PDB file of C-alpha atoms and ligand atoms in Angstrom:
ATOM      1  CA  MET A  74     -18.757  10.286  25.099  1.00  0.00           C
ATOM      2  CA  LEU A  75     -19.215   7.174  27.159  1.00  0.00           C
ATOM      3  CA  GLY A  76     -21.387   4.610  25.456  1.00  0.00           C
ATOM      4  CA  ASN A  77     -21.240   6.536  22.229  1.00  0.00           C
ATOM      5  CA  ARG A  78     -17.753   5.902  20.964  1.00  0.00           C
ATOM      6  CA  MET A  79     -17.368   5.846  17.224  1.00  0.00           C
ATOM      7  CA  LYS A  80     -16.212   2.560  15.763  1.00  0.00           C
ATOM      8  CA  ILE A  81     -14.410   1.986  12.492  1.00  0.00           C
ATOM      9  CA  ALA A  82     -16.775   1.060   9.666  1.00  0.00           C
ATOM     10  CA  PRO A  83     -16.993   1.688   5.917  1.00  0.00           C
ATOM     11  CA  ASN A  84     -16.988   5.402   4.974  1.00  0.00           C
ATOM     12  CA  LYS A  85     -15.356   6.493   8.225  1.00  0.00           C
ATOM     13  CA  VAL A  86     -12.174   8.508   7.940  1.00  0.00           C
ATOM     14  CA  VAL A  87      -9.531   6.751  10.028  1.00  0.00           C
ATOM     15  CA  VAL A  88      -6.222   8.275  11.060  1.00  0.00           C
ATOM     16  CA  LEU A  89      -3.772   5.643  12.207  1.00  0.00           C
ATOM     17  CA  HIS A  90      -0.157   4.855  12.859  1.00  0.00           C
ATOM     18  CA  TYR A  91       1.264   1.554  11.705  1.00  0.00           C
ATOM     19  CA  ALA A  92       4.504  -0.348  11.660  1.00  0.00           C
ATOM     20  CA  VAL A  93       4.738  -3.295   9.288  1.00  0.00           C
ATOM     21  CA  SER A  94       7.251  -6.118   9.474  1.00  0.00           C
ATOM     22  CA  ASP A  95       7.771  -9.377   7.650  1.00  0.00           C
ATOM     23  CA  SER A  96       7.200 -12.696   9.399  1.00  0.00           C
ATOM     24  CA  GLU A  97      10.788 -12.643  10.694  1.00  0.00           C
ATOM     25  CA  GLY A  98      10.239  -9.318  12.420  1.00  0.00           C
ATOM     26  CA  THR A  99      12.251  -7.191   9.999  1.00  0.00           C
ATOM     27  CA  LEU A 100      10.712  -3.727   9.819  1.00  0.00           C
ATOM     28  CA  ILE A 101       9.507  -2.854   6.304  1.00  0.00           C
ATOM     29  CA  ASP A 102       7.822   0.510   6.876  1.00  0.00           C
ATOM     30  CA  SER A 103       6.542   2.631   9.729  1.00  0.00           C
ATOM     31  CA  SER A 104       4.319   5.701   9.735  1.00  0.00           C
ATOM     32  CA  TYR A 105       5.936   6.686  13.037  1.00  0.00           C
ATOM     33  CA  ASP A 106       8.885   7.806  10.911  1.00  0.00           C
ATOM     34  CA  HIS A 107       6.732  10.338   9.082  1.00  0.00           C
ATOM     35  CA  SER A 108       3.078  11.274   9.513  1.00  0.00           C
ATOM     36  CA  PRO A 109       0.074   9.110  10.361  1.00  0.00           C
ATOM     37  CA  LEU A 110      -1.928   7.578   7.552  1.00  0.00           C
ATOM     38  CA  SER A 111      -5.425   8.965   6.805  1.00  0.00           C
ATOM     39  CA  ILE A 112      -7.747   6.686   4.872  1.00  0.00           C
ATOM     40  CA  ILE A 113     -11.430   6.307   4.073  1.00  0.00           C
ATOM     41  CA  HIS A 114     -12.351   2.880   5.360  1.00  0.00           C
ATOM     42  CA  GLY A 115     -13.776   0.696   2.590  1.00  0.00           C
ATOM     43  CA  SER A 116     -12.177   2.693  -0.219  1.00  0.00           C
ATOM     44  CA  GLY A 117      -9.769  -0.131  -0.980  1.00  0.00           C
ATOM     45  CA  TYR A 118      -6.680   1.931  -0.223  1.00  0.00           C
ATOM     46  CA  LEU A 119      -5.484  -0.574   2.375  1.00  0.00           C
ATOM     47  CA  ILE A 120      -4.693  -4.197   1.697  1.00  0.00           C
ATOM     48  CA  PRO A 121      -7.822  -6.322   2.350  1.00  0.00           C
ATOM     49  CA  GLY A 122      -6.504  -8.144   5.425  1.00  0.00           C
ATOM     50  CA  LEU A 123      -5.688  -4.907   7.206  1.00  0.00           C
ATOM     51  CA  GLU A 124      -8.863  -3.102   6.201  1.00  0.00           C
ATOM     52  CA  SER A 125     -11.095  -5.863   7.570  1.00  0.00           C
ATOM     53  CA  ALA A 126      -9.071  -6.066  10.807  1.00  0.00           C
ATOM     54  CA  LEU A 127      -9.776  -2.394  11.559  1.00  0.00           C
ATOM     55  CA  VAL A 128     -13.560  -2.818  11.715  1.00  0.00           C
ATOM     56  CA  ASP A 129     -15.115  -2.015  15.108  1.00  0.00           C
ATOM     57  CA  HIS A 130     -11.898  -0.647  16.603  1.00  0.00           C
ATOM     58  CA  GLU A 131     -12.004   2.675  18.457  1.00  0.00           C
ATOM     59  CA  VAL A 132      -9.708   5.645  19.023  1.00  0.00           C
ATOM     60  CA  GLY A 133      -6.851   4.688  21.323  1.00  0.00           C
ATOM     61  CA  ASP A 134      -6.857   1.014  20.349  1.00  0.00           C
ATOM     62  CA  LYS A 135      -3.415  -0.482  19.761  1.00  0.00           C
ATOM     63  CA  PHE A 136      -3.304  -3.966  18.312  1.00  0.00           C
ATOM     64  CA  GLU A 137      -1.430  -6.407  16.107  1.00  0.00           C
ATOM     65  CA  VAL A 138      -2.692  -7.768  12.810  1.00  0.00           C
ATOM     66  CA  ALA A 139      -1.142 -10.692  10.974  1.00  0.00           C
ATOM     67  CA  VAL A 140      -1.922 -10.638   7.249  1.00  0.00           C
ATOM     68  CA  ALA A 141      -0.975 -13.588   5.079  1.00  0.00           C
ATOM     69  CA  ALA A 142       0.449 -12.794   1.660  1.00  0.00           C
ATOM     70  CA  ASP A 143      -2.698 -13.785  -0.213  1.00  0.00           C
ATOM     71  CA  ASN A 144      -4.625 -11.174   1.804  1.00  0.00           C
ATOM     72  CA  ALA A 145      -1.866  -8.590   1.390  1.00  0.00           C
ATOM     73  CA  TYR A 146       0.008  -8.121  -1.896  1.00  0.00           C
ATOM     74  CA  GLY A 147      -0.728 -11.580  -3.250  1.00  0.00           C
ATOM     75  CA  GLU A 148       1.485 -14.510  -4.029  1.00  0.00           C
ATOM     76  CA  ARG A 149       4.507 -14.200  -6.252  1.00  0.00           C
ATOM     77  CA  HIS A 150       4.014 -15.255  -9.873  1.00  0.00           C
ATOM     78  CA  ASP A 151       7.052 -16.621 -11.680  1.00  0.00           C
ATOM     79  CA  GLY A 152       5.373 -15.634 -14.938  1.00  0.00           C
ATOM     80  CA  PHE A 153       5.754 -11.966 -14.001  1.00  0.00           C
ATOM     81  CA  VAL A 154       9.522 -12.350 -14.359  1.00  0.00           C
ATOM     82  CA  GLN A 155      10.593 -11.846 -17.953  1.00  0.00           C
ATOM     83  CA  THR A 156      13.890 -11.579 -19.779  1.00  0.00           C
ATOM     84  CA  VAL A 157      13.761  -9.302 -22.807  1.00  0.00           C
ATOM     85  CA  PRO A 158      16.242  -7.851 -25.300  1.00  0.00           C
ATOM     86  CA  LYS A 159      17.975  -4.784 -23.926  1.00  0.00           C
ATOM     87  CA  ALA A 160      17.333  -3.095 -27.261  1.00  0.00           C
ATOM     88  CA  MET A 161      13.676  -2.712 -26.241  1.00  0.00           C
ATOM     89  CA  PHE A 162      14.816  -0.190 -23.652  1.00  0.00           C
ATOM     90  CA  GLU A 163      17.621   1.517 -25.514  1.00  0.00           C
ATOM     91  CA  SER A 164      15.985   4.909 -24.994  1.00  0.00           C
ATOM     92  CA  ILE A 165      16.386   4.609 -21.238  1.00  0.00           C
ATOM     93  CA  GLU A 166      19.631   5.744 -19.700  1.00  0.00           C
ATOM     94  CA  ASP A 167      20.980   4.362 -16.424  1.00  0.00           C
ATOM     95  CA  LEU A 168      19.225   1.045 -16.815  1.00  0.00           C
ATOM     96  CA  ASP A 169      20.416  -0.865 -13.783  1.00  0.00           C
ATOM     97  CA  VAL A 170      19.315  -3.398 -11.197  1.00  0.00           C
ATOM     98  CA  GLY A 171      16.604  -1.721  -9.136  1.00  0.00           C
ATOM     99  CA  THR A 172      15.425   0.637 -11.900  1.00  0.00           C
ATOM    100  CA  GLN A 173      11.628   0.820 -12.065  1.00  0.00           C
ATOM    101  CA  LEU A 174       9.987   0.855 -15.481  1.00  0.00           C
ATOM    102  CA  ARG A 175       6.433   1.204 -16.721  1.00  0.00           C
ATOM    103  CA  ALA A 176       5.551  -1.686 -18.986  1.00  0.00           C
ATOM    104  CA  THR A 177       2.444  -2.460 -20.974  1.00  0.00           C
ATOM    105  CA  THR A 178       1.319  -6.032 -20.332  1.00  0.00           C
ATOM    106  CA  ASP A 179      -1.793  -8.119 -20.834  1.00  0.00           C
ATOM    107  CA  GLU A 180      -2.923  -6.772 -17.444  1.00  0.00           C
ATOM    108  CA  GLY A 181      -2.468  -3.160 -18.527  1.00  0.00           C
ATOM    109  CA  GLU A 182       0.129  -0.642 -17.380  1.00  0.00           C
ATOM    110  CA  GLN A 183       2.333  -2.145 -14.745  1.00  0.00           C
ATOM    111  CA  THR A 184       5.439  -1.195 -12.793  1.00  0.00           C
ATOM    112  CA  VAL A 185       8.282  -3.636 -13.204  1.00  0.00           C
ATOM    113  CA  ILE A 186      11.673  -3.647 -11.499  1.00  0.00           C
ATOM    114  CA  VAL A 187      14.907  -4.518 -13.252  1.00  0.00           C
ATOM    115  CA  ILE A 188      16.463  -7.463 -11.411  1.00  0.00           C
ATOM    116  CA  ASP A 189      19.267  -8.411 -13.814  1.00  0.00           C
ATOM    117  CA  VAL A 190      21.182  -6.764 -16.660  1.00  0.00           C
ATOM    118  CA  THR A 191      23.526  -8.483 -19.086  1.00  0.00           C
ATOM    119  CA  ASP A 192      25.214  -7.166 -22.234  1.00  0.00           C
ATOM    120  CA  ASP A 193      22.156  -7.660 -24.401  1.00  0.00           C
ATOM    121  CA  GLU A 194      19.283  -8.689 -22.147  1.00  0.00           C
ATOM    122  CA  ILE A 195      17.522  -7.413 -19.083  1.00  0.00           C
ATOM    123  CA  THR A 196      15.309  -9.315 -16.668  1.00  0.00           C
ATOM    124  CA  VAL A 197      12.361  -7.511 -15.135  1.00  0.00           C
ATOM    125  CA  ASP A 198      10.067  -8.566 -12.286  1.00  0.00           C
ATOM    126  CA  GLY A 199       6.451  -7.412 -12.331  1.00  0.00           C
ATOM    127  CA  ASN A 200       5.640  -8.789  -8.897  1.00  0.00           C
ATOM    128  CA  HIS A 201       4.867  -6.267  -6.171  1.00  0.00           C
ATOM    129  CA  PRO A 202       7.983  -6.025  -3.969  1.00  0.00           C
ATOM    130  CA  LEU A 203       5.906  -7.379  -1.057  1.00  0.00           C
ATOM    131  CA  ALA A 204       4.223 -10.175  -3.018  1.00  0.00           C
ATOM    132  CA  GLY A 205       4.557 -13.550  -1.323  1.00  0.00           C
ATOM    133  CA  ILE A 206       5.416 -11.997   2.036  1.00  0.00           C
ATOM    134  CA  ASP A 207       3.308 -12.550   5.165  1.00  0.00           C
ATOM    135  CA  LEU A 208       3.007  -9.229   6.970  1.00  0.00           C
ATOM    136  CA  GLN A 209       2.730  -8.299  10.628  1.00  0.00           C
ATOM    137  CA  PHE A 210       1.215  -4.897  11.480  1.00  0.00           C
ATOM    138  CA  ASP A 211       1.261  -2.935  14.715  1.00  0.00           C
ATOM    139  CA  VAL A 212      -1.641  -0.494  14.478  1.00  0.00           C
ATOM    140  CA  GLU A 213      -2.650   2.469  16.644  1.00  0.00           C
ATOM    141  CA  ILE A 214      -5.958   4.263  15.997  1.00  0.00           C
ATOM    142  CA  LEU A 215      -5.620   8.033  16.413  1.00  0.00           C
ATOM    143  CA  GLU A 216      -8.848   9.455  15.029  1.00  0.00           C
ATOM    144  CA  ILE A 217     -12.189   8.323  13.584  1.00  0.00           C
ATOM    145  CA  ARG A 218     -14.779  10.588  11.971  1.00  0.00           C
ATOM    146  CA  ASP A 219     -17.445  10.466   9.294  1.00  0.00           C
ATOM    147  CA  ALA A 220     -16.157  11.147   5.799  1.00  0.00           C
ATOM    148  CA  THR A 221     -17.674  14.225   4.143  1.00  0.00           C
ATOM    149  CA  GLU A 222     -19.712  13.860   0.962  1.00  0.00           C
ATOM    150  CA  GLU A 223     -16.908  15.508  -0.963  1.00  0.00           C
ATOM    151  CA  GLU A 224     -14.358  13.061   0.421  1.00  0.00           C
ATOM    152  CA  LEU A 225     -16.573  10.116  -0.509  1.00  0.00           C
ATOM    153  CA  ALA A 226     -17.044  11.521  -4.012  1.00  0.00           C
ATOM    154  CA  HIS A 227     -13.283  11.928  -4.435  1.00  0.00           C
ATOM    155  CA  GLY A 228     -12.406   8.668  -2.716  1.00  0.00           C
ATOM    156  CA  HIS A 229      -9.702  10.216  -0.522  1.00  0.00           C
ATOM    157  CA  VAL A 230      -9.293  12.153   2.702  1.00  0.00           C
ATOM    158  CA  HIS A 231      -9.156  15.948   2.677  1.00  0.00           C
ATOM    159  CA  SER A 232      -7.080  17.884   5.163  1.00  0.00           C
ATOM    160  CA  GLU A 233      -8.359  21.086   6.771  1.00  0.00           C
ATOM    161  CA  GLY A 234      -7.379  23.018   3.663  1.00  0.00           C
ATOM    162  CA  GLY A 235      -9.731  20.849   1.556  1.00  0.00           C
ATOM    163  CA  CYS A 236      -8.769  18.891  -1.503  1.00  0.00           C
ATOM    164  CA  GLY A 237      -5.126  19.127  -2.460  1.00  0.00           C
ATOM    165  CA  HIS A 238      -5.619  17.065  -5.578  1.00  0.00           C
ATOM    166  CA  GLN A 239      -6.380  18.000  -9.144  1.00  0.00           C
ATOM    167  CA  HIS A 240      -9.692  16.784 -10.446  1.00  0.00           C
TER     168      HIS A 240
HETATM  169 ZN1   ZN B 491     -10.304  15.535  -3.302  1.00  0.00          ZN
END
């Protein structure tokens, strides 16, 4: 309705398409390759720089958002790279570069990626794969609606069939 268009704000369900590239224009991920993303605005699902850039946009808006690394997945921390004895992981088969492991650290459970393997040591990197990377988003807003009470209680969007999650 003219003059009464819904704008994106906290607790609105937003359905959007996005394509994200690094600062050199290399495509990292695109929802156009699969299905649009449905999020509850303000739930913290999106990186902070993107979430704040959505505010006040309307259905049909297409726009670009540049998000610096510290407002995306954070800066890289050299301290998150550790070399440890391979024996610590002897129960894991197929340990190779690129293998993802769950590790218990001072920060709690964390996903780390194996970046080097030698005869008796492995090196793992606990940085997010996109840490330290400035991101460029192309965003298209497809739908905006109020979140239901149930969606707000669960913290995620329900499709027409209701909640597909276990609670
Ligand atoms: Zn649910």
